[in-house]
Amino acid sequence: MSPSDWIHTVLLAVLQGLTEFLPISSSAHLILPSQLFGWQDQGLAFDVGVHVGTLAAVVYYFRREVTQLSGAWLCSCRGSRSAEGDLAWLVLFATLPAILAGFMLNGLVDQFGRSILVIAATTLVFGVLLGWADSHRTERLSTSSLGLKDALLIGVAQAVALIPGTSRSGATITAALMLGYDRQTAARFSFLLSIPVILGAGTLKGLELYQAGDDAHWLAIALGTLVAGLSALACIHLFLKWLDRIGMRPFVIYRLVLGVLLLAVYFIWPEGVA
């Protein structure tokens, strides 16, 4: 690998780690470097590696909640019900729409959803929705109020985020805020929802990697995994720490600026698209 390849590996891993949990779309930011700058695709093994890194980060950060929810879920399977067990079931039920949408729409998304025009449109539309939801939030509900109906609605929003530019965390947080939940509940439930989704996506990509027999540069994969994990861990911590202070406005502004710039690239400067 050349020095530029190593730099690209680190930058893409940082992008994955930061944007997986910020409401600005990780898929869009990983697609754009190749679209705009002609960067070479890092390969399937790299995708698996950065997914492992971000999964490790969110599981480590929420290790107490994950341990409690897992234990309570097992107890609920034996008939012992608790608030933690109910929340674990809600996380699982809310994941179902994304699983179904992934099986049914994955080919369509790969074929039509990776263009700069689509990313620009979703970046703008869902940025406006996030801003509206945050500015009109009521914050009358918390985690204890979460029920099956609301969990499924948030899960449907997560499924919509299969479209690049939407943002999984942005869509789920937007839905939760619209339903009346406070910012911390919206963000924490979004992060808990990310665990089975990232695990599922990483598993599928791992199976694809095994079947393809990809001849990967494993040192670069290891570096990408580590960088993605560390950047994701820092991102989760700082996002939850600053959330009530800064709200969603900085991310909304970022999305609007990015969306307009992408439209300019597409319509005014098409030769800039690789």
C-alpha positions in Angstrom: 0.0 0.0 0.0 1.2 3.5 -0.8 1.3 6.3 1.8 -1.9 7.8 0.3 -3.7 4.5 0.7 -2.8 4.5 4.4 -4.1 8.1 4.7 -7.3 7.1 3.0 -7.7 4.2 5.3 -7.4 6.3 8.4 -9.7 9.1 7.1 -12.4 6.7 6.0 -12.2 4.9 9.4 -12.6 8.2 11.2 -15.5 9.1 9.0 -17.2 5.8 9.8 -16.6 6.1 13.5 -17.9 9.7 13.7 -20.8 9.5 11.3 -22.2 6.1 12.4 -23.6 7.8 15.5 -23.9 11.4 14.5 -27.2 12.3 12.7 -25.4 13.1 9.4 -25.3 9.7 7.6 -22.3 7.3 7.6 -23.2 5.7 4.3 -23.2 9.0 2.5 -19.8 10.0 3.9 -18.3 6.7 2.9 -19.7 6.9 -0.6 -18.8 10.5 -1.3 -14.9 10.3 -1.3 -15.0 7.8 -4.2 -17.7 9.8 -6.0 -16.1 13.2 -5.5 -12.4 12.5 -5.4 -12.0 9.2 -7.1 -10.7 7.4 -4.0 -10.4 3.6 -4.6 -12.9 1.5 -2.8 -11.2 0.0 0.3 -13.0 -3.3 -0.2 -15.4 -5.6 1.6 -12.9 -6.6 4.3 -12.5 -2.9 5.2 -16.3 -2.5 5.5 -16.4 -5.5 7.9 -13.5 -4.1 9.9 -15.0 -0.7 10.5 -18.4 -2.2 11.4 -16.6 -4.4 14.0 -14.9 -1.3 15.3 -18.1 0.8 15.7 -20.0 -2.2 17.1 -17.3 -2.7 19.8 -17.4 1.0 20.6 -21.2 1.1 21.2 -21.2 -2.2 23.1 -18.4 -1.0 25.3 -19.9 2.4 26.0 -23.3 0.9 26.9 -21.8 -2.3 28.5 -23.8 -1.9 31.7 -27.1 -1.5 29.8 -26.2 -4.3 27.4 -25.4 -6.6 30.3 -28.6 -5.7 32.2 -30.8 -5.9 29.0 -29.3 -9.2 28.0 -29.8 -10.8 31.4 -33.3 -9.4 31.8 -34.2 -10.7 28.3 -33.1 -14.2 29.2 -35.1 -14.0 32.4 -38.2 -12.8 30.4 -37.8 -15.9 28.2 -38.3 -17.9 31.4 -41.3 -15.9 32.4 -39.7 -13.3 34.7 -40.8 -9.9 33.5 -39.0 -6.6 34.2 -38.6 -3.1 32.8 -35.2 -4.0 31.4 -36.6 -7.2 29.8 -39.4 -5.2 28.2 -36.9 -2.7 26.8 -34.8 -5.5 25.4 -37.8 -6.9 23.6 -38.6 -3.4 22.2 -35.1 -3.1 20.8 -35.5 -6.4 19.1 -39.0 -5.6 17.7 -37.8 -2.2 16.5 -35.1 -3.9 14.6 -37.5 -6.0 12.5 -38.5 -3.2 10.0 -34.8 -2.7 9.1 -34.2 -6.4 8.6 -37.3 -6.7 6.3 -36.4 -3.6 4.4 -32.8 -4.8 4.0 -33.8 -8.1 2.5 -36.4 -6.5 0.2 -34.7 -3.3 -0.9 -31.0 -3.9 -0.7 -30.5 -4.3 -4.4 -32.6 -1.3 -5.2 -30.6 0.9 -2.8 -27.3 -0.3 -4.3 -28.6 0.4 -7.8 -30.3 3.7 -7.4 -29.4 5.1 -3.9 -25.7 5.8 -4.2 -25.8 8.8 -6.6 -24.8 12.3 -5.4 -28.2 13.6 -6.3 -30.0 11.1 -4.1 -27.6 11.8 -1.2 -28.0 15.5 -1.6 -31.8 15.2 -1.6 -32.0 12.9 1.5 -29.4 15.0 3.3 -31.5 18.1 2.8 -35.0 16.6 3.4 -34.1 14.6 6.5 -31.9 17.5 7.8 -35.0 19.8 7.7 -37.1 17.1 9.4 -34.5 16.7 12.2 -34.5 20.5 12.7 -38.3 20.6 12.8 -38.5 17.7 15.2 -35.9 19.2 17.6 -37.4 22.7 17.6 -41.0 21.4 18.2 -40.0 18.7 20.7 -42.2 18.4 23.8 -39.9 16.1 25.9 -42.9 14.8 27.8 -41.8 11.1 27.5 -38.8 9.1 28.7 -37.6 5.5 28.4 -40.2 4.3 30.9 -43.0 5.5 28.5 -41.7 3.6 25.5 -44.1 1.0 24.2 -44.4 -1.4 21.3 -46.2 1.1 18.9 -43.6 3.8 19.4 -40.7 1.4 19.2 -42.0 0.0 15.9 -42.5 3.6 14.5 -38.9 4.4 15.4 -37.9 1.1 13.8 -39.6 2.1 10.6 -37.6 5.3 10.6 -34.5 3.2 11.0 -35.5 1.1 8.0 -35.9 4.3 5.9 -32.3 5.1 6.7 -31.1 2.4 4.4 -31.2 5.1 1.8 -27.8 6.8 1.8 -27.8 10.3 3.1 -30.8 9.7 5.5 -28.7 8.8 8.6 -29.8 5.9 10.8 -29.2 7.8 14.0 -30.8 11.0 12.5 -33.9 9.2 11.4 -34.5 7.3 14.7 -33.8 10.4 16.8 -36.1 12.5 14.6 -38.9 9.9 15.0 -38.4 9.7 18.8 -38.5 13.5 19.1 -41.6 13.7 17.0 -43.3 11.1 19.3 -42.5 13.3 22.3 -39.4 11.8 23.8 -36.7 13.8 25.4 -33.3 14.2 23.6 -31.4 11.8 25.9 -34.0 9.0 25.5 -34.1 9.5 21.8 -30.3 9.3 21.4 -29.8 6.4 23.8 -32.6 4.3 22.3 -31.1 5.1 18.8 -27.7 3.9 20.0 -29.1 0.7 21.5 -31.0 0.1 18.2 -27.7 0.4 16.4 -26.2 -2.7 18.1 -28.3 -5.4 16.4 -28.3 -3.5 13.1 -24.5 -3.1 13.0 -24.1 -6.7 14.2 -26.5 -7.9 11.4 -24.8 -5.7 8.7 -21.4 -6.8 9.8 -22.4 -10.5 9.8 -23.8 -10.3 6.3 -20.7 -8.5 5.0 -18.6 -11.1 6.8 -20.4 -13.9 5.0 -19.9 -12.1 1.7 -16.2 -11.7 2.5 -15.9 -15.4 3.3 -17.7 -16.4 0.0 -15.6 -14.0 -2.1 -12.3 -15.1 -0.5 -11.2 -11.4 -0.6 -7.4 -11.1 -0.5 -7.3 -8.2 2.0 -4.5 -6.2 3.4 -5.1 -7.2 7.0 -2.8 -4.7 8.6 -4.8 -1.9 7.0 -8.0 -3.6 8.1 -6.8 -3.8 11.7 -5.8 -0.1 11.6 -9.2 0.8 10.2 -11.0 -1.2 12.9 -9.0 0.4 15.7 -9.4 3.9 14.4 -13.2 3.5 13.7 -13.7 2.1 17.2 -11.8 4.8 19.0 -13.4 7.6 17.0 -16.9 6.1 17.5 -16.3 5.8 21.2 -15.3 9.4 21.5 -18.2 10.5 19.3 -20.8 8.7 21.5 -19.4 10.1 24.7 -19.2 13.7 23.4 -22.5 13.6 21.6 -24.4 12.5 24.8 -22.5 14.9 27.0 -23.2 17.9 24.8 -26.6 16.9 23.4 -28.8 18.9 25.9 -26.5 21.9 25.5 -26.2 22.2 21.7 -29.2 20.3 20.5 -29.5 19.3 16.9 -29.0 22.7 15.3 -25.3 22.2 14.4 -26.0 18.9 12.6 -29.0 20.4 10.8 -26.9 23.3 9.6 -24.1 20.9 8.5 -26.6 18.8 6.6 -28.1 21.8 4.8 -24.7 23.2 3.8 -23.5 19.8 2.7 -26.7 19.2 0.7 -26.5 22.5 -1.1 -22.8 21.9 -1.9 -23.6 18.5 -3.3 -26.4 19.9 -5.5 -23.9 22.5 -6.8 -21.4 19.8 -7.6 -24.1 17.8 -9.4 -25.7 20.6 -11.4 -23.0 23.3 -11.7 -19.7 21.4 -11.6 -20.5 17.9 -12.9 -17.0 17.4 -14.1 -16.0 17.4 -10.4 -17.8 14.2 -9.9 -15.4 11.2 -10.3 
